[in-house]
Coordinates of C-alpha atoms in Angstrom, one line a residue:
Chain V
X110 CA -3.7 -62.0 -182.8
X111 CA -6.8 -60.2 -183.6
X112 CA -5.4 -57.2 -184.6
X113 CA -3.3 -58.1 -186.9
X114 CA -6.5 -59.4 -188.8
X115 CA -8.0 -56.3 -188.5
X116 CA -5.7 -54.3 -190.1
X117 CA -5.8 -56.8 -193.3
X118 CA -9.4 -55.9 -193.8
X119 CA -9.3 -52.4 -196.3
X120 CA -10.8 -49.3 -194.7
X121 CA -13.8 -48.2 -196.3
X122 CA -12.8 -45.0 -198.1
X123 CA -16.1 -44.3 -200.0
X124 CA -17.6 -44.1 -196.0
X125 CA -15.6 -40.8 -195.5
X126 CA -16.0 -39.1 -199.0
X127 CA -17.8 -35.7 -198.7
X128 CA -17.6 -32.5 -200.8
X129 CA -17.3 -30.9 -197.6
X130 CA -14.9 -33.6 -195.4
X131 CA -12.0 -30.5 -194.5
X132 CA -14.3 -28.0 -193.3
X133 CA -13.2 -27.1 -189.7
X134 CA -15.2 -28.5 -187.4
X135 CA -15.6 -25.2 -184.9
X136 CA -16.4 -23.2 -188.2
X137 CA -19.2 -25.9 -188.8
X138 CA -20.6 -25.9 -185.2
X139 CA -20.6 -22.3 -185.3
X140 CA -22.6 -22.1 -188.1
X141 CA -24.9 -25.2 -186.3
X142 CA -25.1 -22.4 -183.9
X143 CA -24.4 -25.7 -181.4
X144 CA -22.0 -23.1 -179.3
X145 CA -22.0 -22.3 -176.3
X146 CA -23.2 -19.2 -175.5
X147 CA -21.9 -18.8 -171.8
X148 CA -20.3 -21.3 -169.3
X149 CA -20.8 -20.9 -165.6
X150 CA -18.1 -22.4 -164.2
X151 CA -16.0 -22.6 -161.0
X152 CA -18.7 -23.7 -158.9
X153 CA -16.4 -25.3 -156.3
X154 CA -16.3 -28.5 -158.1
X155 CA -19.7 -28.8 -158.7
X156 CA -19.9 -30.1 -162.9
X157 CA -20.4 -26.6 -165.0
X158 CA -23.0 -25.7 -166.3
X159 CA -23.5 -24.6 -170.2
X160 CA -25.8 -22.9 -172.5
X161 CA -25.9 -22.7 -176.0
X162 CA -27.0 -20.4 -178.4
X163 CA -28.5 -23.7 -180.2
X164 CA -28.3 -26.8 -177.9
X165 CA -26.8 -29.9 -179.9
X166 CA -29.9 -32.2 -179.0
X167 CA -32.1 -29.4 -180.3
X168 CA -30.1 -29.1 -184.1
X169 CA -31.8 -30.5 -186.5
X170 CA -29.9 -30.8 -190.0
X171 CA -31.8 -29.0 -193.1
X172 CA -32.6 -31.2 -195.6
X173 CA -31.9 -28.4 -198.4
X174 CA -28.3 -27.7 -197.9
X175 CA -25.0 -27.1 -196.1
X176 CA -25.2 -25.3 -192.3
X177 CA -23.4 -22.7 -193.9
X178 CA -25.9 -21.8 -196.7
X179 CA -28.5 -18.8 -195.8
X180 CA -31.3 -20.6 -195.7
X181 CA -30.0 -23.0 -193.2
X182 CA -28.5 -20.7 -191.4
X183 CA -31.6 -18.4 -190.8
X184 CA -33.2 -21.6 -190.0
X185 CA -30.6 -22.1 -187.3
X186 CA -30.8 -18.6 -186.0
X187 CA -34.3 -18.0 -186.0
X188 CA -34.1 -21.4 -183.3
X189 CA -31.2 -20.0 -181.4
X190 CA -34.2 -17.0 -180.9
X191 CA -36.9 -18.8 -179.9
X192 CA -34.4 -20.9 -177.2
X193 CA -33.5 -18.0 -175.9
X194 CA -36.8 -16.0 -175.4
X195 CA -38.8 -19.2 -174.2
X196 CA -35.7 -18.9 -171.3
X197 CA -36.4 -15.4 -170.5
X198 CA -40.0 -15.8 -170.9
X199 CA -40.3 -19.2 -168.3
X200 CA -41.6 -21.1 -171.4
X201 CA -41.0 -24.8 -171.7
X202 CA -39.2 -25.3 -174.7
X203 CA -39.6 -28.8 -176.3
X204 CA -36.4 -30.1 -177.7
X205 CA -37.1 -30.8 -181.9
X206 CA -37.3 -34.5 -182.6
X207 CA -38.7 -35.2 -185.7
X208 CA -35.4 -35.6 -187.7
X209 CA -34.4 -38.1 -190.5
X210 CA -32.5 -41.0 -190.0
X211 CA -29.3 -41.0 -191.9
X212 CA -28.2 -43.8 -194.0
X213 CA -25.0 -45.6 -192.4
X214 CA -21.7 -44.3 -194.4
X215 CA -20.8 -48.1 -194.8
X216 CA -24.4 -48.1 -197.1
X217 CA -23.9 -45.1 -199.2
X218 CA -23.8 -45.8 -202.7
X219 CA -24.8 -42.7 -204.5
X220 CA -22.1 -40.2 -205.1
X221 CA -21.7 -37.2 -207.1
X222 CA -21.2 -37.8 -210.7
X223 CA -23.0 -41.3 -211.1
X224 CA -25.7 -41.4 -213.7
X225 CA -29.6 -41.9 -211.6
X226 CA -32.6 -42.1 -212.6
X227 CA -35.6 -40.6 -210.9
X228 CA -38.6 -42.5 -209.7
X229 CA -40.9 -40.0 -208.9
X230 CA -42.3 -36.6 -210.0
X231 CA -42.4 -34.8 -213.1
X232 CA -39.1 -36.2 -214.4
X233 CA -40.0 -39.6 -213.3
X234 CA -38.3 -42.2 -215.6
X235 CA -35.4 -39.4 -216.5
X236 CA -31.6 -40.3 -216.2
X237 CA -29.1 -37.6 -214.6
X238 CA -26.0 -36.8 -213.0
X239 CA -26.0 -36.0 -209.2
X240 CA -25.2 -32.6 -208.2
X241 CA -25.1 -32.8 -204.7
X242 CA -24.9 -35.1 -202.2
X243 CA -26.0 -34.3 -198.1
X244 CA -25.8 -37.9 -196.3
X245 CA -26.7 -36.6 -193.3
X246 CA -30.4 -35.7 -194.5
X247 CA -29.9 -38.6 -197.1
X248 CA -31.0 -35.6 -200.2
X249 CA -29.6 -36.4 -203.4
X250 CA -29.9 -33.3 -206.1
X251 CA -29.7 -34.2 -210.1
X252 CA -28.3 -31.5 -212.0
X253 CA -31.8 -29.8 -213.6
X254 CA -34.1 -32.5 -213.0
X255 CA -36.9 -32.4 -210.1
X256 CA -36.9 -28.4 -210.3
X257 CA -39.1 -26.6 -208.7
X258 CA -39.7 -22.5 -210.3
X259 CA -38.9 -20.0 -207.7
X260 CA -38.8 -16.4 -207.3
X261 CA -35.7 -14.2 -206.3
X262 CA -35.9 -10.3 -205.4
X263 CA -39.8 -10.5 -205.2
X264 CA -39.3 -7.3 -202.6
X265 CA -38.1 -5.0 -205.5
X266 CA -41.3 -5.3 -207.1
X267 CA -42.0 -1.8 -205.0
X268 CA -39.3 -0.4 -207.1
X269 CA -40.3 -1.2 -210.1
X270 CA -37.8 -4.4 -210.7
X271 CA -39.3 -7.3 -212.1
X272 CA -38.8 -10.8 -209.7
X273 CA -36.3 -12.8 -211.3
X274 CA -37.2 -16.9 -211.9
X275 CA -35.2 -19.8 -211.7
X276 CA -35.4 -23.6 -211.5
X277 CA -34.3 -25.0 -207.9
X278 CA -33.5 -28.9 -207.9
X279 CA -35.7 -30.5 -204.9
X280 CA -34.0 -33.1 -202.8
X281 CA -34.6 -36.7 -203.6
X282 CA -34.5 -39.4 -200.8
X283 CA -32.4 -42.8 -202.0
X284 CA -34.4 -44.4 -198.6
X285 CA -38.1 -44.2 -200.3
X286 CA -36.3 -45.0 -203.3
X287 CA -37.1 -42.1 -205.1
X288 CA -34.2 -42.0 -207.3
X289 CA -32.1 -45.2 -208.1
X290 CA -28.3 -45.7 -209.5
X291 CA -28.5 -46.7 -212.8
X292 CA -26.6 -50.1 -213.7
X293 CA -23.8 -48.6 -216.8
X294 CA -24.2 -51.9 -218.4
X295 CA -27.9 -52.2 -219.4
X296 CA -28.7 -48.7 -218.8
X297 CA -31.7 -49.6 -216.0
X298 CA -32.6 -48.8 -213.1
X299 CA -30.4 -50.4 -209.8
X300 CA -29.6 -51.2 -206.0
X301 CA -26.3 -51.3 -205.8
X302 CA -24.0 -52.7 -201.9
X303 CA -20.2 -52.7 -201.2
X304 CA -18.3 -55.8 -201.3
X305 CA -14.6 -56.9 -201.3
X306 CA -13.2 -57.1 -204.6
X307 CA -11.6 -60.6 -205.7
X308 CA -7.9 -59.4 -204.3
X309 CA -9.4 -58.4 -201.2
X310 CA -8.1 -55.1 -201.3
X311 CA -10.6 -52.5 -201.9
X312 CA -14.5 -52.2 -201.3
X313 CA -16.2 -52.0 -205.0
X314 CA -19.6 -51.1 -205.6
X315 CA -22.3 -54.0 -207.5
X316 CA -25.0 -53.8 -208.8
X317 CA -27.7 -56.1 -206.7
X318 CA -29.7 -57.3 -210.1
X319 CA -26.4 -58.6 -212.5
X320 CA -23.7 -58.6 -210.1
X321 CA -21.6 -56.2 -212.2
X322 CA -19.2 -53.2 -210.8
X323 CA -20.2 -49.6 -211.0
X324 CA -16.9 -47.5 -210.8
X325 CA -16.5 -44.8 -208.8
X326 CA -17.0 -41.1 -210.4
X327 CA -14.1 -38.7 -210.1
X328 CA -16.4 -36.0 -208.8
X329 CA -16.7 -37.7 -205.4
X330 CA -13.8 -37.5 -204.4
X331 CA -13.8 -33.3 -205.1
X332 CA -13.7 -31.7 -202.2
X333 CA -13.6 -27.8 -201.4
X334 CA -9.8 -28.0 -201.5
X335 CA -8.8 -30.4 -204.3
X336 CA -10.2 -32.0 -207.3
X337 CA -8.1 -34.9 -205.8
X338 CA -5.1 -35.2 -202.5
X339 CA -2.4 -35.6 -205.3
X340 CA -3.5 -32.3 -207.3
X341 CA -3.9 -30.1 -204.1
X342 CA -2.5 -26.9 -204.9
X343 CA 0.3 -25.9 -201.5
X344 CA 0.0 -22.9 -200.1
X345 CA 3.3 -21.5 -200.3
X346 CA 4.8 -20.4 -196.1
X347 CA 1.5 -22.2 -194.6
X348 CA 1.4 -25.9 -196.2
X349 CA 4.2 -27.9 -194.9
X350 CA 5.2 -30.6 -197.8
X351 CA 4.5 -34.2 -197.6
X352 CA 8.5 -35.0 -197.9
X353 CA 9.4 -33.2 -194.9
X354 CA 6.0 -33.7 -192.9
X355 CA 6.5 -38.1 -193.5
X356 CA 10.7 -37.5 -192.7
X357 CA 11.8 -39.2 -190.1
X358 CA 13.7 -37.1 -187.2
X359 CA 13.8 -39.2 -184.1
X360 CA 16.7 -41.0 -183.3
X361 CA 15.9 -42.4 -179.9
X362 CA 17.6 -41.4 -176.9
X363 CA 18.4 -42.7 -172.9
X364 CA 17.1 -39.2 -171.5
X365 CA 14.3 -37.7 -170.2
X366 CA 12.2 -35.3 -172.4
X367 CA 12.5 -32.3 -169.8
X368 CA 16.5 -33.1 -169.8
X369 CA 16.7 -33.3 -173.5
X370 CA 14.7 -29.6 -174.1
X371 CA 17.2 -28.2 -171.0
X372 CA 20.3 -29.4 -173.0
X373 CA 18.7 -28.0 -176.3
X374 CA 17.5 -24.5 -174.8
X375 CA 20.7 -24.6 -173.1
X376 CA 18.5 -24.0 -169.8
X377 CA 20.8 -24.7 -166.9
X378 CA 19.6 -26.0 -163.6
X379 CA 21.7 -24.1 -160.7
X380 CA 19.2 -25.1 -157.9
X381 CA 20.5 -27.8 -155.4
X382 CA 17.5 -29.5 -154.0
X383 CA 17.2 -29.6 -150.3
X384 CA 18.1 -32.5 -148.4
X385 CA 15.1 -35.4 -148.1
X386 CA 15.1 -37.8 -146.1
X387 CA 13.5 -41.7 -146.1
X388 CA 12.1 -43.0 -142.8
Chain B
X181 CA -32.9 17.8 -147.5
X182 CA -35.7 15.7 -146.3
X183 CA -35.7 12.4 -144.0
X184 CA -38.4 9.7 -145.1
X185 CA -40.0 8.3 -142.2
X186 CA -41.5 5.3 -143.9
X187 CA -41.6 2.5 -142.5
X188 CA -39.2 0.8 -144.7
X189 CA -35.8 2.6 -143.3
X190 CA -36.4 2.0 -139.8
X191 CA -36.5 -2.2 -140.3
X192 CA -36.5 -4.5 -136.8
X193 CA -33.1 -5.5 -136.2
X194 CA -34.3 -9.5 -136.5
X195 CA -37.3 -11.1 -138.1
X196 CA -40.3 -10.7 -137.1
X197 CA -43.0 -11.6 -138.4
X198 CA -47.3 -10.3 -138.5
X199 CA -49.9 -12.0 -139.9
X200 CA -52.1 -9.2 -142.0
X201 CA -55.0 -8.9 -143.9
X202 CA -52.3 -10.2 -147.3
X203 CA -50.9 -13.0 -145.0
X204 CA -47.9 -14.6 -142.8
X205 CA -45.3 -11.3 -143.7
X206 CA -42.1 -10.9 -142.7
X207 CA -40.7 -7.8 -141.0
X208 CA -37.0 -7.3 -140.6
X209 CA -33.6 -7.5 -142.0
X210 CA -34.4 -9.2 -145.4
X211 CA -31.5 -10.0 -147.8
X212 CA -32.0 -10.1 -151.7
X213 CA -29.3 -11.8 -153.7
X214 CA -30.9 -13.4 -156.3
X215 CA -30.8 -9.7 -158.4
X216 CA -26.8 -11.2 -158.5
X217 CA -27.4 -14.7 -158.9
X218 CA -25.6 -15.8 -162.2
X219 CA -27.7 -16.8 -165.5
X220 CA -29.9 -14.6 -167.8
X221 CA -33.1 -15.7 -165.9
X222 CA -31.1 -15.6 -162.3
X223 CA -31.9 -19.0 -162.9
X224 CA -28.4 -20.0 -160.8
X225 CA -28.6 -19.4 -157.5
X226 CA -25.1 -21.0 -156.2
X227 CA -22.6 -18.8 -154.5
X228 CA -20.4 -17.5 -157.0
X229 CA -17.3 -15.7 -155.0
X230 CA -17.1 -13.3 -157.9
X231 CA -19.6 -11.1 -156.3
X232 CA -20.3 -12.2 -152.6
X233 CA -19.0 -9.8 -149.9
X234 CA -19.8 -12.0 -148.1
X235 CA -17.4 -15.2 -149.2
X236 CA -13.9 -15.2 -147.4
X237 CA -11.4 -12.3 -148.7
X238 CA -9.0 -14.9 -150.1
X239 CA -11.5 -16.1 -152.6
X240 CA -12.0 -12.4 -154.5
X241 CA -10.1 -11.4 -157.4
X242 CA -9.1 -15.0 -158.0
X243 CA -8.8 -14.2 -161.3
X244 CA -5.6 -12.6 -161.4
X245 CA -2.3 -13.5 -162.8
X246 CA -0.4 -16.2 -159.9
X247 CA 1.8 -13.4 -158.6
X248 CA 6.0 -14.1 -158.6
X249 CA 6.1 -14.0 -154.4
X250 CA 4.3 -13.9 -151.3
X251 CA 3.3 -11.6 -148.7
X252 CA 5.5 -11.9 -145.8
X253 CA 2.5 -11.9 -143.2
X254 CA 4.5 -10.4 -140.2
X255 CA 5.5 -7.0 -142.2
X256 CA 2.6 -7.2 -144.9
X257 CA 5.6 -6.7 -147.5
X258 CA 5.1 -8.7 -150.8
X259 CA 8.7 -11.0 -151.6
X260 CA 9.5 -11.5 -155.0
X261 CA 10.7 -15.2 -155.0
X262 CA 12.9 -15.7 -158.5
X263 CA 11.9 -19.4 -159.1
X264 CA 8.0 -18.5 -159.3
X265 CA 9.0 -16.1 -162.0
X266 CA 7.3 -16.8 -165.2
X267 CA 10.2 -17.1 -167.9
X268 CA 9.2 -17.7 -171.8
X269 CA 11.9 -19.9 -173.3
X270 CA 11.3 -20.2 -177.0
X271 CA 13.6 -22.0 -179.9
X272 CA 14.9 -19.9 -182.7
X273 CA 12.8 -21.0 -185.5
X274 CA 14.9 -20.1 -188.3
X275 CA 15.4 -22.8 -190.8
X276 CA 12.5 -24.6 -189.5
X277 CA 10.9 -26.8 -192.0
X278 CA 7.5 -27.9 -190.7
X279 CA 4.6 -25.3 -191.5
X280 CA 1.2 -24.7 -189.4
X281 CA -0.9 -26.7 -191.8
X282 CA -0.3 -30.1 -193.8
X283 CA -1.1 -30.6 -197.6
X284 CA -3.6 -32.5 -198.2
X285 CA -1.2 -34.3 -200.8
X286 CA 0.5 -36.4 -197.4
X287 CA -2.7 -38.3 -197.5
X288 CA -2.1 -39.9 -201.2
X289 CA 1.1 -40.6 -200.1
X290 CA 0.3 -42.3 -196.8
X291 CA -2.7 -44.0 -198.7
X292 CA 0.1 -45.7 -201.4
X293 CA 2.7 -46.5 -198.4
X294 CA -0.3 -48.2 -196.7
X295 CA -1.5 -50.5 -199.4
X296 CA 2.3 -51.3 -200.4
X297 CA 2.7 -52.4 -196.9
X298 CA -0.8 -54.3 -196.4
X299 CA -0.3 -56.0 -199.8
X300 CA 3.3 -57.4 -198.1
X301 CA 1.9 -58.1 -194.8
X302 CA -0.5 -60.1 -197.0
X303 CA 2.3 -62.0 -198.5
X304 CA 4.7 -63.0 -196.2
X305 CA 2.0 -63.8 -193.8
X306 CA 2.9 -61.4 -190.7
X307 CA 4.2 -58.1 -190.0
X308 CA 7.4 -59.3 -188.8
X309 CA 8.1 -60.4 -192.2
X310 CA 6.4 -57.9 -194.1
X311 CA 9.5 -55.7 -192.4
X312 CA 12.3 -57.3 -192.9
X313 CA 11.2 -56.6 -196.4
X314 CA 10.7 -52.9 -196.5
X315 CA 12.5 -49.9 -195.6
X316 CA 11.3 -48.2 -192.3
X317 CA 10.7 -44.8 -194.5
X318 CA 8.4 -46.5 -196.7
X319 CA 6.3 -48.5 -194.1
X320 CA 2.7 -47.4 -193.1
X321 CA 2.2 -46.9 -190.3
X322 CA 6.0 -46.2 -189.0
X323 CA 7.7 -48.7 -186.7
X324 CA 6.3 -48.4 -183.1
X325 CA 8.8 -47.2 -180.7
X326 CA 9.1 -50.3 -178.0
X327 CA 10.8 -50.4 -174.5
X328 CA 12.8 -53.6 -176.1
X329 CA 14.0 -51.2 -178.8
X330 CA 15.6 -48.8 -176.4
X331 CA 17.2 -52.0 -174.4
X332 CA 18.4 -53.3 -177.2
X333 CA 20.0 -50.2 -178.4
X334 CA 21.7 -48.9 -174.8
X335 CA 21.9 -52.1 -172.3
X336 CA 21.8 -54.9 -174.1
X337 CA 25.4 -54.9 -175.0
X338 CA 26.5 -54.2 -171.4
X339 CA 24.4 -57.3 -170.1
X340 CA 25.9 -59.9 -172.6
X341 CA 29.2 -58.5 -171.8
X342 CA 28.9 -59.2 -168.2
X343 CA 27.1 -62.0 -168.4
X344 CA 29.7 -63.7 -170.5
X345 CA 32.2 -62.1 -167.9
X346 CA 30.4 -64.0 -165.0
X347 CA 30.0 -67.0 -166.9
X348 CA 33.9 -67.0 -168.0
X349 CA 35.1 -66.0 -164.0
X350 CA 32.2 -69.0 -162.4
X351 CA 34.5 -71.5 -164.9
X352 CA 37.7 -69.9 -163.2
X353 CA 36.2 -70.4 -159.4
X354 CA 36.0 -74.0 -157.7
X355 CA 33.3 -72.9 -154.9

């Protein structure tokens, strides 16, 4: 049965590996501003009708970090303002389409932790380890390579307080190969793809020029909550334990669920139904 | 206090309409909703029973708790009826293992019981096999609940009982 053959294929795990994978997803959209700002429903079955603060057609991922982050999220704001005064103001307002196309998560290979090397700017031809990883604008950041200077505070100059400096790592895009995996074997340069491995049990990155594996880092699979599932910390009173969350309880029964609840509650049906009749 | 005789307050009691020096205008009982239509813009113009004094009685205040009764429409009295009485029952929780969130350390173990399971499945060729080999604690994913289960467990027993019963008493009668 085809199924059954399905299930014998592994999952992809590397597909769903993210730094940020447990964020909640209404603390993400929220931050999106993709929310809805007012519903007008009950319109006698007529299909409601919904605004948002940020329509999700019109979001547009920032290539420079999380939704979260400030910049981002200023970004994010400053559109949920202009949406909203091109409505009061009768304005047409054109829905943003230039966006980048995301890599499929089944062609990801870089992860945070491998060793690249960079292709293109000043630090062209420099090995580093990735810092940061944001699939869905496909940026890669290398820990203090491909820096750009920039200047913090630079409105307390009226008081008298100097602008601070520092070095801000600019995103590099795998897709116009502008940084490349590099191959732990001959130290060079790489394109790497996901294949079965010989037991046809996991997916295991090679490298496309001598065929070799390139392991997995441990940073990828850091998230914001663990270093890794089996080190999580519980939260003692909110985190229910694996042991008692993967025991088994059932034991089936011949009843009905509302009759099993009325017998647990002890809720006691004294109602006699009137009498129906069949024609 | 001082009565305004413009024009304005003393309005045709129907349309009419004159054709001035600005155009086709209309003079008469003119009705302006759209101040109350719904959206930021008024940009909604459907009925919304929320505000129309005009909608049907029964549709205002809609948003109100269900009440426990009815209004008995010959005295105008409101009957309490018991049944359509909201009543909360809630389990006593004490001694209650399962928490409001799941550690994330359920997903390494569900990961190992998963791979233990697909490397046996791989072995013995099918599932069926794979289970008469493993415990149903340490399977991944846990043993579906079938309607042949519940047979099996509750009338299977009866029906092999009476069928033998039937078979035995057939043996015993000649027609």
């Amino acid at each position: 049965m085809n199924f059954s053959r399905l299930s014998l294929v592994p999952r992809r795990v590397y597909a769903e590996l993210d730094y940020a994978r447990h964020m909640p997803q209404s603390y993400v959209n929220r931050m999106k501003r993709t929310v809805p700002r007012k519903v007008y429903d009950n319109r006698f079955g007529a299909p409601k009708i919904v605004r948002y603060y940020v329509h999700p057609d019109d979001y547009v991922p920032n290539p420079e970090g999380r939704p979260w982050e400030q910049k981002p999220l200023q970004d994010a704001v400053s559109r949920e303002n202009t949406y909203h005064s091109h409505l009061l103001h009768n304005k047409f307002h054109d829905f943003e389409h230039k966006r980048i196309k995301p890599i499929p998560a089944e062609k990801w290979t870089i992860f945070p932790g491998d060793t690249v090397q960079i292709m293109v700017g000043k630090d062209k031809n420099k090995q580093g380890v990735v810092a940061r990883v944001l699939r869905e604008t496909n940026s890669i950041f290398v820990d203090g390579l491909h820096t750009k200077l920039e200047k913090e505070n630079a409105e307390l100059k009226t008081y008298g307080i100097p602008p601070s400096y520092r070095w801000v790592e600019c995103r590099l895009d795998p897709l116009k190969n502008e940084v490349q995996l590099v191959d732990p074997n001959d130290k060079e340069p790489c394109t790497a793809s996901w294949i079965l491995n010989e037991a046809k049990t996991e997916w295991i990155r090679v490298s496309d020029r001598t065929g070799y594996e390139i392991p997995m880092p441990n940073q990828a699979y850091v998230t914001y909550e663990y270093v890794s599932p089996s080190d999580y910390i519980e939260v003692e009173g909110k985190d229910t334990t694996s042991l008692q969350v993967l025991k088994r309880t059932y034991t089936p029964k011949l009843s009905l669920v509302e009759d099993q609840l009325a017998e647990e509650l002890g809720i006691k049906e004294d109602r006699v139904p009137r009498p129906t009749y069949w024609y | 206090m001082v009565r305004s005789l413009h024009p304005f307050h003393f309005r045709a009691p129907w349309p009419f309409v004159k054709n001035r020096l600005t155009g086709w205008r209309k003079i008469g009982p003119m009705v302006f909703e759209n101040h109350k239509h719904p959206g930021q813009n008024r940009e909604f113009p459907e009925i919304s029973p929320k505000f129309m004094n005009n909608n049907d009685p029964r549709l205002r205040n809609y948003t109100r708790v269900a009440e426990a009764g009815y209004t008995n429409p010959e005295t105008g009295k409101f009957v309490p009826v018991k049944e359509m009485r909201a009543e909360l029952v809630v389990p006593d929780l004490a001694g209650f293992d399962l928490k409001p969130y799941v550690s994330y350390r359920t997903d390494a173990e569900i990961e190992r019981r998963r791979t233990i399971y697909q490397k046996k499945v791989a072995e013995k060729g099918s599932e069926a096999a794979a289970d008469l080999a493993t415990t149903e604690d340490e399977r991944w994913p846990p043993p579906a609940m079938t309607p042949k289960t519940l047979f099996d467990l509750y009338y299977a027993d009866d029906v092999r009982q009476a069928f033998k019963k039937r078979q035995a008493g057939g043996n015993n009668d000649s027609s």
